[in-house]
Amino acid sequence: MVKIDGKAGGTTQGGGIGGPRGAPTGFDALDRRLVHALQLDGRAPFSRIAEALGVSDQTVARRYTRHRTTGAITVLGLSDAQAVDEVELLVRVQCTPDAAASVAEALARRPDTSWVGLMSGGTEIGALCRAASSEHSDAPLLRKLSRTPSVVGVSAHCQLHVFFGGPQGMISKSGALTEEQIARLSPPPPDPAATPVILTDADRRLFDALARDGRAPLAELAAVTGWSPTTVRRRLAELRTGGALYYDVDYDLRQFGYGVRVALWLSVAPAELAATGEALARHPEVAFACAVTGPYNLFASVLCRNTAALYTYLTTRVAALPAVLAMESASLLRHLKGPGPRGTAPAPTPRGSR
């Protein structure tokens, strides 16, 4: 039996290409606008969302409750690695064919991983790992993987700069909301001059709760932190202003017509890395793009409707990037864990408006 999880915790999720698992729930245009609104501000009151969307508070609450209950939508409160003085490592793990699934499941149980998936061929696992800035080269996960007999290769690539991702979700490229609606729902941007936030134990408990439900009531957050609801409200505002806290939405990507997810590793001429990353970030198919260390210095997660659309994307948009010297691609076979340090799992009951 493979055991590299170190300690209990986390939630694995199987099947699909990302987002919560379960039967499709039939998103319509209003549902898509709701997802986009929550991506902009995960804790926005339903009354403010309803006003921007031109519907009643009850309609927004009913839609959110239905999709939250079925697991089609989960709002997540996540920490920005750079803002809390941590680093994120894109980890590629090569395993023996008989052990890849069990190793991937063990990785998904770890609290320091997210975005765990079994890649094409069934012998490679992709994951995002977090570590303190001072010890990222000797992260506990990497030490455990190197001692796991069924693991035949490990490479870790430090994430240097994000071109698209984090608070910018794929839904923002869908056109679900108008520019006017986006302006009305968007919170003030984080302070660019903010210094890294040193998280306390209470802060970490707060982030653990928000990673499970970004719309958790103030009373629930007060209970896990030991603070008063007023202190919780003030701390949430401080973390948001400093860029340490942002909100994301985990949702069923099938509702937006995506059937194929692929990881792209690109080698780009160093002088053109920034320009190429920015160009890649503008592609409608790109859900995430960042600069990384290693022989491939640019990484992207790509979503397409089917393999034909993927072929078209690779041979047109990617092929038109003049600085790309080499490319490697790998499709996602099985998605085991989503964003956040513990993955996401729908709560037994919906939370409603905060």
mmCIF file of C-alpha atoms in Angstrom:
data_model
loop_
_atom_site.group_PDB
_atom_site.id
_atom_site.type_symbol
_atom_site.label_atom_id
_atom_site.label_comp_id
_atom_site.label_asym_id
_atom_site.label_seq_id
_atom_site.Cartn_x
_atom_site.Cartn_y
_atom_site.Cartn_z
ATOM 1 C CA MET A 1 0.000 0.000 0.000
ATOM 2 C CA VAL A 2 1.287 3.437 -0.945
ATOM 3 C CA LYS A 3 1.515 5.918 1.942
ATOM 4 C CA ILE A 4 2.939 9.349 1.265
ATOM 5 C CA ASP A 5 0.174 11.465 2.755
ATOM 6 C CA GLY A 6 1.940 12.101 6.057
ATOM 7 C CA LYS A 7 -1.248 13.028 7.897
ATOM 8 C CA ALA A 8 -4.943 12.660 7.382
ATOM 9 C CA GLY A 9 -7.083 15.277 5.747
ATOM 10 C CA GLY A 10 -8.266 16.349 2.359
ATOM 11 C CA THR A 11 -10.915 15.146 -0.009
ATOM 12 C CA THR A 12 -10.398 13.199 -3.201
ATOM 13 C CA GLN A 13 -12.665 13.600 -6.158
ATOM 14 C CA GLY A 14 -12.860 11.239 -9.078
ATOM 15 C CA GLY A 15 -14.027 11.488 -12.650
ATOM 16 C CA GLY A 16 -14.691 14.397 -14.962
ATOM 17 C CA ILE A 17 -12.257 17.030 -16.158
ATOM 18 C CA GLY A 18 -12.491 19.307 -13.165
ATOM 19 C CA GLY A 19 -15.035 20.959 -10.937
ATOM 20 C CA PRO A 20 -17.394 19.166 -8.566
ATOM 21 C CA ARG A 21 -18.442 15.674 -9.476
ATOM 22 C CA GLY A 22 -21.970 14.452 -10.031
ATOM 23 C CA ALA A 23 -24.600 14.529 -12.742
ATOM 24 C CA PRO A 24 -24.822 17.677 -14.868
ATOM 25 C CA THR A 25 -27.409 20.060 -13.500
ATOM 26 C CA GLY A 26 -28.191 22.009 -16.658
ATOM 27 C CA PHE A 27 -26.696 25.492 -16.277
ATOM 28 C CA ASP A 28 -28.604 28.184 -18.152
ATOM 29 C CA ALA A 29 -27.547 31.765 -18.928
ATOM 30 C CA LEU A 30 -28.511 33.003 -15.453
ATOM 31 C CA ASP A 31 -26.539 30.212 -13.787
ATOM 32 C CA ARG A 32 -23.469 31.180 -15.800
ATOM 33 C CA ARG A 33 -23.865 34.813 -14.799
ATOM 34 C CA LEU A 34 -24.167 33.731 -11.164
ATOM 35 C CA VAL A 35 -20.945 31.716 -11.389
ATOM 36 C CA HIS A 36 -19.165 34.716 -12.939
ATOM 37 C CA ALA A 37 -20.486 37.009 -10.183
ATOM 38 C CA LEU A 38 -19.256 34.660 -7.467
ATOM 39 C CA GLN A 39 -15.870 34.423 -9.165
ATOM 40 C CA LEU A 40 -15.584 38.200 -8.881
ATOM 41 C CA ASP A 41 -16.634 38.298 -5.226
ATOM 42 C CA GLY A 42 -17.380 34.992 -3.554
ATOM 43 C CA ARG A 43 -18.902 36.570 -0.450
ATOM 44 C CA ALA A 44 -20.981 39.212 -2.214
ATOM 45 C CA PRO A 45 -24.485 39.449 -0.691
ATOM 46 C CA PHE A 46 -27.176 37.887 -2.828
ATOM 47 C CA SER A 47 -28.946 41.260 -2.881
ATOM 48 C CA ARG A 48 -25.970 42.912 -4.618
ATOM 49 C CA ILE A 49 -25.625 40.053 -7.116
ATOM 50 C CA ALA A 50 -29.363 40.143 -7.821
ATOM 51 C CA GLU A 51 -29.319 43.895 -8.428
ATOM 52 C CA ALA A 52 -26.442 43.577 -10.920
ATOM 53 C CA LEU A 53 -28.099 40.660 -12.718
ATOM 54 C CA GLY A 54 -31.539 42.270 -12.820
ATOM 55 C CA VAL A 55 -33.346 39.500 -10.936
ATOM 56 C CA SER A 56 -34.797 39.103 -7.451
ATOM 57 C CA ASP A 57 -32.820 38.189 -4.325
ATOM 58 C CA GLN A 58 -34.937 35.047 -4.011
ATOM 59 C CA THR A 59 -34.033 33.932 -7.522
ATOM 60 C CA VAL A 60 -30.301 34.232 -6.842
ATOM 61 C CA ALA A 61 -30.633 32.507 -3.457
ATOM 62 C CA ARG A 62 -32.679 29.688 -4.968
ATOM 63 C CA ARG A 63 -30.227 29.119 -7.832
ATOM 64 C CA TYR A 64 -27.208 29.142 -5.517
ATOM 65 C CA THR A 65 -28.910 26.836 -2.983
ATOM 66 C CA ARG A 66 -29.807 24.297 -5.665
ATOM 67 C CA HIS A 67 -26.344 24.181 -7.206
ATOM 68 C CA ARG A 68 -24.536 24.308 -3.862
ATOM 69 C CA THR A 69 -26.634 21.389 -2.582
ATOM 70 C CA THR A 70 -25.871 19.224 -5.619
ATOM 71 C CA GLY A 71 -22.179 20.207 -5.573
ATOM 72 C CA ALA A 72 -22.349 21.924 -8.958
ATOM 73 C CA ILE A 73 -21.045 25.163 -7.403
ATOM 74 C CA THR A 74 -18.692 25.613 -4.451
ATOM 75 C CA VAL A 75 -17.250 28.980 -3.465
ATOM 76 C CA LEU A 76 -13.708 28.748 -2.074
ATOM 77 C CA GLY A 77 -11.696 31.255 -0.067
ATOM 78 C CA LEU A 78 -8.019 30.668 -0.883
ATOM 79 C CA SER A 79 -4.692 32.183 0.053
ATOM 80 C CA ASP A 80 -2.327 33.701 -2.489
ATOM 81 C CA ALA A 81 1.030 31.968 -2.072
ATOM 82 C CA GLN A 82 3.200 34.992 -2.753
ATOM 83 C CA ALA A 83 1.166 37.201 -0.438
ATOM 84 C CA VAL A 84 1.659 34.779 2.482
ATOM 85 C CA ASP A 85 5.368 34.186 1.736
ATOM 86 C CA GLU A 86 4.979 30.686 0.338
ATOM 87 C CA VAL A 87 5.947 29.135 -2.973
ATOM 88 C CA GLU A 88 3.983 26.843 -5.251
ATOM 89 C CA LEU A 89 5.642 23.950 -7.021
ATOM 90 C CA LEU A 90 4.274 22.213 -10.097
ATOM 91 C CA VAL A 91 5.181 18.596 -9.415
ATOM 92 C CA ARG A 92 5.347 15.853 -12.043
ATOM 93 C CA VAL A 93 5.519 12.311 -10.695
ATOM 94 C CA GLN A 94 6.282 9.259 -12.844
ATOM 95 C CA CYS A 95 5.112 5.943 -11.381
ATOM 96 C CA THR A 96 5.040 2.290 -12.226
ATOM 97 C CA PRO A 97 1.780 1.533 -14.104
ATOM 98 C CA ASP A 98 0.271 -0.493 -11.264
ATOM 99 C CA ALA A 99 0.801 2.218 -8.626
ATOM 100 C CA ALA A 100 -0.076 5.521 -10.289
ATOM 101 C CA ALA A 101 -3.687 5.623 -9.111
ATOM 102 C CA SER A 102 -2.850 4.831 -5.484
ATOM 103 C CA VAL A 103 0.010 7.355 -5.438
ATOM 104 C CA ALA A 104 -2.307 10.013 -6.894
ATOM 105 C CA GLU A 105 -4.934 9.270 -4.244
ATOM 106 C CA ALA A 106 -2.293 9.525 -1.515
ATOM 107 C CA LEU A 107 -1.159 12.884 -2.897
ATOM 108 C CA ALA A 108 -4.753 14.126 -2.936
ATOM 109 C CA ARG A 109 -5.096 13.366 0.774
ATOM 110 C CA ARG A 110 -2.236 15.692 1.669
ATOM 111 C CA PRO A 111 -3.164 19.173 2.943
ATOM 112 C CA ASP A 112 -0.212 20.744 1.077
ATOM 113 C CA THR A 113 -1.395 19.695 -2.409
ATOM 114 C CA SER A 114 -4.062 20.821 -4.847
ATOM 115 C CA TRP A 115 -4.971 20.183 -8.486
ATOM 116 C CA VAL A 116 -3.974 16.515 -8.321
ATOM 117 C CA GLY A 117 -4.640 14.635 -11.540
ATOM 118 C CA LEU A 118 -3.684 11.448 -13.358
ATOM 119 C CA MET A 119 -2.242 12.380 -16.728
ATOM 120 C CA SER A 120 -2.195 10.713 -20.143
ATOM 121 C CA GLY A 121 -0.625 7.288 -20.264
ATOM 122 C CA GLY A 122 -1.758 6.621 -16.714
ATOM 123 C CA THR A 123 1.766 6.643 -15.281
ATOM 124 C CA GLU A 124 2.245 10.376 -14.647
ATOM 125 C CA ILE A 125 0.653 12.481 -11.922
ATOM 126 C CA GLY A 126 0.471 16.249 -11.934
ATOM 127 C CA ALA A 127 -0.006 18.217 -8.725
ATOM 128 C CA LEU A 128 0.480 21.634 -7.187
ATOM 129 C CA CYS A 129 2.420 21.641 -3.907
ATOM 130 C CA ARG A 130 2.938 24.478 -1.440
ATOM 131 C CA ALA A 131 5.891 25.055 0.853
ATOM 132 C CA ALA A 132 7.348 27.868 2.921
ATOM 133 C CA SER A 133 9.627 30.116 0.855
ATOM 134 C CA SER A 134 12.599 29.263 3.056
ATOM 135 C CA GLU A 135 12.302 25.504 2.561
ATOM 136 C CA HIS A 136 10.702 24.937 -0.832
ATOM 137 C CA SER A 137 13.701 23.087 -2.216
ATOM 138 C CA ASP A 138 13.344 20.512 0.559
ATOM 139 C CA ALA A 139 9.550 20.332 0.818
ATOM 140 C CA PRO A 140 8.278 17.356 2.880
ATOM 141 C CA LEU A 141 6.294 16.068 -0.094
ATOM 142 C CA LEU A 142 9.387 15.846 -2.297
ATOM 143 C CA ARG A 143 11.283 13.944 0.374
ATOM 144 C CA LYS A 144 8.453 11.434 0.739
ATOM 145 C CA LEU A 145 8.087 10.947 -3.002
ATOM 146 C CA SER A 146 11.807 10.276 -3.425
ATOM 147 C CA ARG A 147 11.532 7.429 -0.900
ATOM 148 C CA THR A 148 8.423 5.821 -2.427
ATOM 149 C CA PRO A 149 9.444 2.587 -4.246
ATOM 150 C CA SER A 150 6.733 2.814 -6.926
ATOM 151 C CA VAL A 151 7.793 6.348 -7.872
ATOM 152 C CA VAL A 152 10.416 6.225 -10.635
ATOM 153 C CA GLY A 153 10.830 9.942 -11.271
ATOM 154 C CA VAL A 154 9.970 13.311 -9.737
ATOM 155 C CA SER A 155 10.445 16.831 -11.061
ATOM 156 C CA ALA A 156 9.403 20.023 -9.260
ATOM 157 C CA HIS A 157 9.096 23.366 -11.023
ATOM 158 C CA CYS A 158 8.827 26.539 -8.978
ATOM 159 C CA GLN A 159 6.006 28.833 -10.052
ATOM 160 C CA LEU A 160 7.612 32.215 -10.713
ATOM 161 C CA HIS A 161 4.831 34.401 -12.087
ATOM 162 C CA VAL A 162 1.138 33.870 -12.830
ATOM 163 C CA PHE A 163 -0.100 35.306 -16.118
ATOM 164 C CA PHE A 164 -3.674 34.048 -15.696
ATOM 165 C CA GLY A 165 -5.330 32.238 -12.795
ATOM 166 C CA GLY A 166 -5.956 32.699 -9.102
ATOM 167 C CA PRO A 167 -8.808 35.216 -8.783
ATOM 168 C CA GLN A 168 -9.088 35.234 -12.595
ATOM 169 C CA GLY A 169 -11.253 32.230 -13.405
ATOM 170 C CA MET A 170 -12.016 30.672 -16.781
ATOM 171 C CA ILE A 171 -15.572 31.977 -16.421
ATOM 172 C CA SER A 172 -14.232 35.511 -16.862
ATOM 173 C CA LYS A 173 -13.539 34.666 -20.523
ATOM 174 C CA SER A 174 -17.053 33.402 -21.174
ATOM 175 C CA GLY A 175 -18.786 36.735 -21.685
ATOM 176 C CA ALA A 176 -21.467 35.731 -19.171
ATOM 177 C CA LEU A 177 -21.468 39.234 -17.636
ATOM 178 C CA THR A 178 -21.316 42.586 -19.358
ATOM 179 C CA GLU A 179 -18.516 45.039 -18.638
ATOM 180 C CA GLU A 180 -20.974 47.164 -16.647
ATOM 181 C CA GLN A 181 -21.999 44.177 -14.502
ATOM 182 C CA ILE A 182 -18.363 43.247 -13.930
ATOM 183 C CA ALA A 183 -17.588 46.783 -12.782
ATOM 184 C CA ARG A 184 -20.544 46.766 -10.364
ATOM 185 C CA LEU A 185 -19.601 43.417 -8.823
ATOM 186 C CA SER A 186 -15.811 43.670 -8.714
ATOM 187 C CA PRO A 187 -14.285 44.531 -5.319
ATOM 188 C CA PRO A 188 -11.431 47.054 -5.070
ATOM 189 C CA PRO A 189 -8.138 45.507 -6.249
ATOM 190 C CA PRO A 190 -5.593 44.413 -3.602
ATOM 191 C CA ASP A 191 -2.995 46.914 -2.487
ATOM 192 C CA PRO A 192 0.041 46.269 -4.748
ATOM 193 C CA ALA A 193 2.381 47.704 -2.094
ATOM 194 C CA ALA A 194 1.201 45.308 0.618
ATOM 195 C CA THR A 195 3.955 43.319 2.324
ATOM 196 C CA PRO A 196 3.673 39.523 2.753
ATOM 197 C CA VAL A 197 1.189 38.550 5.468
ATOM 198 C CA ILE A 198 2.485 36.411 8.324
ATOM 199 C CA LEU A 199 -0.354 34.013 9.090
ATOM 200 C CA THR A 200 -1.191 33.156 12.679
ATOM 201 C CA ASP A 201 -2.618 29.802 13.758
ATOM 202 C CA ALA A 202 -6.050 31.424 13.849
ATOM 203 C CA ASP A 203 -5.544 32.727 10.306
ATOM 204 C CA ARG A 204 -4.701 29.220 9.139
ATOM 205 C CA ARG A 205 -7.854 27.844 10.760
ATOM 206 C CA LEU A 206 -9.767 30.618 9.009
ATOM 207 C CA PHE A 207 -8.310 29.655 5.629
ATOM 208 C CA ASP A 208 -9.037 25.971 6.282
ATOM 209 C CA ALA A 209 -12.699 26.834 6.845
ATOM 210 C CA LEU A 210 -12.861 29.113 3.800
ATOM 211 C CA ALA A 211 -11.254 26.420 1.612
ATOM 212 C CA ARG A 212 -14.235 24.234 2.453
ATOM 213 C CA ASP A 213 -16.831 26.979 2.052
ATOM 214 C CA GLY A 214 -15.902 30.493 1.042
ATOM 215 C CA ARG A 215 -19.368 31.691 2.080
ATOM 216 C CA ALA A 216 -19.258 30.147 5.546
ATOM 217 C CA PRO A 217 -21.232 32.310 8.025
ATOM 218 C CA LEU A 218 -19.326 34.701 10.280
ATOM 219 C CA ALA A 219 -20.547 32.767 13.329
ATOM 220 C CA GLU A 220 -18.999 29.556 11.958
ATOM 221 C CA LEU A 221 -15.722 31.308 11.175
ATOM 222 C CA ALA A 222 -15.723 32.861 14.642
ATOM 223 C CA ALA A 223 -16.114 29.415 16.180
ATOM 224 C CA VAL A 224 -13.099 27.950 14.375
ATOM 225 C CA THR A 225 -10.835 30.966 14.972
ATOM 226 C CA GLY A 226 -11.836 31.904 18.502
ATOM 227 C CA TRP A 227 -12.509 35.480 17.365
ATOM 228 C CA SER A 228 -15.688 37.506 17.559
ATOM 229 C CA PRO A 229 -17.768 37.858 14.355
ATOM 230 C CA THR A 230 -16.701 41.510 14.202
ATOM 231 C CA THR A 231 -13.032 40.511 14.321
ATOM 232 C CA VAL A 232 -13.602 37.896 11.638
ATOM 233 C CA ARG A 233 -15.241 40.461 9.364
ATOM 234 C CA ARG A 234 -12.365 42.888 9.898
ATOM 235 C CA ARG A 235 -9.718 40.203 9.311
ATOM 236 C CA LEU A 236 -11.386 39.058 6.099
ATOM 237 C CA ALA A 237 -11.263 42.628 4.831
ATOM 238 C CA GLU A 238 -7.596 42.993 5.833
ATOM 239 C CA LEU A 239 -6.576 39.750 4.129
ATOM 240 C CA ARG A 240 -8.493 40.691 0.986
ATOM 241 C CA THR A 241 -6.998 44.187 0.844
ATOM 242 C CA GLY A 242 -3.492 42.808 1.333
ATOM 243 C CA GLY A 243 -3.976 40.283 -1.477
ATOM 244 C CA ALA A 244 -3.607 37.282 0.833
ATOM 245 C CA LEU A 245 -7.236 36.159 0.341
ATOM 246 C CA TYR A 246 -9.096 35.683 -2.919
ATOM 247 C CA TYR A 247 -12.199 33.764 -3.904
ATOM 248 C CA ASP A 248 -12.554 31.054 -6.515
ATOM 249 C CA VAL A 249 -15.489 28.972 -7.702
ATOM 250 C CA ASP A 250 -15.290 25.234 -8.264
ATOM 251 C CA TYR A 251 -17.995 24.245 -10.747
ATOM 252 C CA ASP A 252 -18.836 21.571 -13.260
ATOM 253 C CA LEU A 253 -16.897 22.520 -16.377
ATOM 254 C CA ARG A 254 -19.118 20.291 -18.487
ATOM 255 C CA GLN A 255 -21.846 22.908 -18.040
ATOM 256 C CA PHE A 256 -19.709 25.262 -20.123
ATOM 257 C CA GLY A 257 -19.074 22.699 -22.851
ATOM 258 C CA TYR A 258 -15.513 21.690 -21.934
ATOM 259 C CA GLY A 259 -14.695 18.031 -22.522
ATOM 260 C CA VAL A 260 -10.885 17.971 -22.714
ATOM 261 C CA ARG A 261 -8.279 19.379 -20.320
ATOM 262 C CA VAL A 262 -4.600 19.385 -21.306
ATOM 263 C CA ALA A 263 -1.404 20.489 -19.595
ATOM 264 C CA LEU A 264 1.024 22.331 -21.861
ATOM 265 C CA TRP A 265 4.725 22.704 -21.104
ATOM 266 C CA LEU A 266 6.367 25.251 -23.395
ATOM 267 C CA SER A 267 10.006 26.193 -23.862
ATOM 268 C CA VAL A 268 10.210 29.879 -24.723
ATOM 269 C CA ALA A 269 13.134 32.146 -25.558
ATOM 270 C CA PRO A 270 13.915 33.936 -22.246
ATOM 271 C CA ALA A 271 13.724 37.425 -23.737
ATOM 272 C CA GLU A 272 10.190 36.658 -24.959
ATOM 273 C CA LEU A 273 8.890 34.831 -21.875
ATOM 274 C CA ALA A 274 6.816 37.719 -20.480
ATOM 275 C CA ALA A 275 5.282 38.661 -23.833
ATOM 276 C CA THR A 276 4.507 35.033 -24.690
ATOM 277 C CA GLY A 277 2.971 34.384 -21.273
ATOM 278 C CA GLU A 278 0.761 37.461 -21.595
ATOM 279 C CA ALA A 279 -0.318 36.418 -25.101
ATOM 280 C CA LEU A 280 -1.083 32.894 -23.893
ATOM 281 C CA ALA A 281 -3.144 34.266 -21.007
ATOM 282 C CA ARG A 282 -5.435 36.025 -23.493
ATOM 283 C CA HIS A 283 -6.320 32.796 -25.307
ATOM 284 C CA PRO A 284 -9.944 31.790 -24.604
ATOM 285 C CA GLU A 285 -8.822 28.178 -24.115
ATOM 286 C CA VAL A 286 -6.286 28.935 -21.340
ATOM 287 C CA ALA A 287 -7.559 28.425 -17.791
ATOM 288 C CA PHE A 288 -4.186 28.974 -16.119
ATOM 289 C CA ALA A 289 -0.753 30.132 -17.269
ATOM 290 C CA CYS A 290 2.465 30.752 -15.357
ATOM 291 C CA ALA A 291 6.243 31.034 -15.731
ATOM 292 C CA VAL A 292 8.156 28.204 -14.084
ATOM 293 C CA THR A 293 11.681 26.976 -13.520
ATOM 294 C CA GLY A 294 13.108 24.083 -15.528
ATOM 295 C CA PRO A 295 13.701 23.213 -19.187
ATOM 296 C CA TYR A 296 10.103 24.203 -19.976
ATOM 297 C CA ASN A 297 9.703 27.718 -18.642
ATOM 298 C CA LEU A 298 6.022 28.309 -19.411
ATOM 299 C CA PHE A 299 3.092 26.173 -18.227
ATOM 300 C CA ALA A 300 -0.576 26.355 -19.199
ATOM 301 C CA SER A 301 -3.748 24.449 -18.405
ATOM 302 C CA VAL A 302 -5.961 24.362 -21.483
ATOM 303 C CA LEU A 303 -9.670 23.556 -21.814
ATOM 304 C CA CYS A 304 -11.281 22.604 -25.126
ATOM 305 C CA ARG A 305 -14.619 21.156 -26.159
ATOM 306 C CA ASN A 306 -13.131 18.044 -27.771
ATOM 307 C CA THR A 307 -9.934 16.685 -29.286
ATOM 308 C CA ALA A 308 -10.675 18.290 -32.661
ATOM 309 C CA ALA A 309 -10.904 21.701 -30.982
ATOM 310 C CA LEU A 310 -7.665 20.965 -29.135
ATOM 311 C CA TYR A 311 -5.898 20.133 -32.399
ATOM 312 C CA THR A 312 -7.144 23.372 -33.912
ATOM 313 C CA TYR A 313 -5.944 25.324 -30.888
ATOM 314 C CA LEU A 314 -2.453 23.797 -30.940
ATOM 315 C CA THR A 315 -2.012 24.259 -34.672
ATOM 316 C CA THR A 316 -3.313 27.835 -34.782
ATOM 317 C CA ARG A 317 -3.049 29.908 -31.600
ATOM 318 C CA VAL A 318 -0.092 28.087 -30.050
ATOM 319 C CA ALA A 319 1.651 27.642 -33.402
ATOM 320 C CA ALA A 320 1.374 31.409 -33.946
ATOM 321 C CA LEU A 321 3.473 32.194 -30.857
ATOM 322 C CA PRO A 322 6.865 32.926 -32.470
ATOM 323 C CA ALA A 323 9.039 32.476 -29.366
ATOM 324 C CA VAL A 324 7.926 28.902 -28.585
ATOM 325 C CA LEU A 325 10.886 26.598 -29.188
ATOM 326 C CA ALA A 326 9.415 23.294 -27.974
ATOM 327 C CA MET A 327 6.172 21.962 -26.510
ATOM 328 C CA GLU A 328 5.011 18.954 -24.517
ATOM 329 C CA SER A 329 1.343 18.189 -23.879
ATOM 330 C CA ALA A 330 -0.462 15.736 -21.611
ATOM 331 C CA SER A 331 -4.211 15.231 -21.283
ATOM 332 C CA LEU A 332 -5.918 14.827 -17.923
ATOM 333 C CA LEU A 333 -7.380 11.345 -17.521
ATOM 334 C CA ARG A 334 -8.714 11.634 -13.994
ATOM 335 C CA HIS A 335 -9.120 14.628 -11.696
ATOM 336 C CA LEU A 336 -8.723 13.732 -8.030
ATOM 337 C CA LYS A 337 -8.477 17.055 -6.231
ATOM 338 C CA GLY A 338 -9.404 20.613 -7.010
ATOM 339 C CA PRO A 339 -8.220 24.010 -5.804
ATOM 340 C CA GLY A 340 -7.437 24.767 -2.210
ATOM 341 C CA PRO A 341 -5.179 23.033 0.287
ATOM 342 C CA ARG A 342 -7.764 20.348 1.034
ATOM 343 C CA GLY A 343 -9.628 20.073 -2.235
ATOM 344 C CA THR A 344 -13.338 20.767 -2.206
ATOM 345 C CA ALA A 345 -16.341 18.848 -1.041
ATOM 346 C CA PRO A 346 -19.903 20.153 -0.901
ATOM 347 C CA ALA A 347 -21.246 20.731 2.591
ATOM 348 C CA PRO A 348 -24.288 18.656 3.617
ATOM 349 C CA THR A 349 -26.446 21.797 3.610
ATOM 350 C CA PRO A 350 -26.158 25.066 1.650
ATOM 351 C CA ARG A 351 -24.992 28.207 3.373
ATOM 352 C CA GLY A 352 -27.058 30.911 1.735
ATOM 353 C CA SER A 353 -26.376 34.639 1.679
ATOM 354 C CA ARG A 354 -23.799 36.220 3.996
#
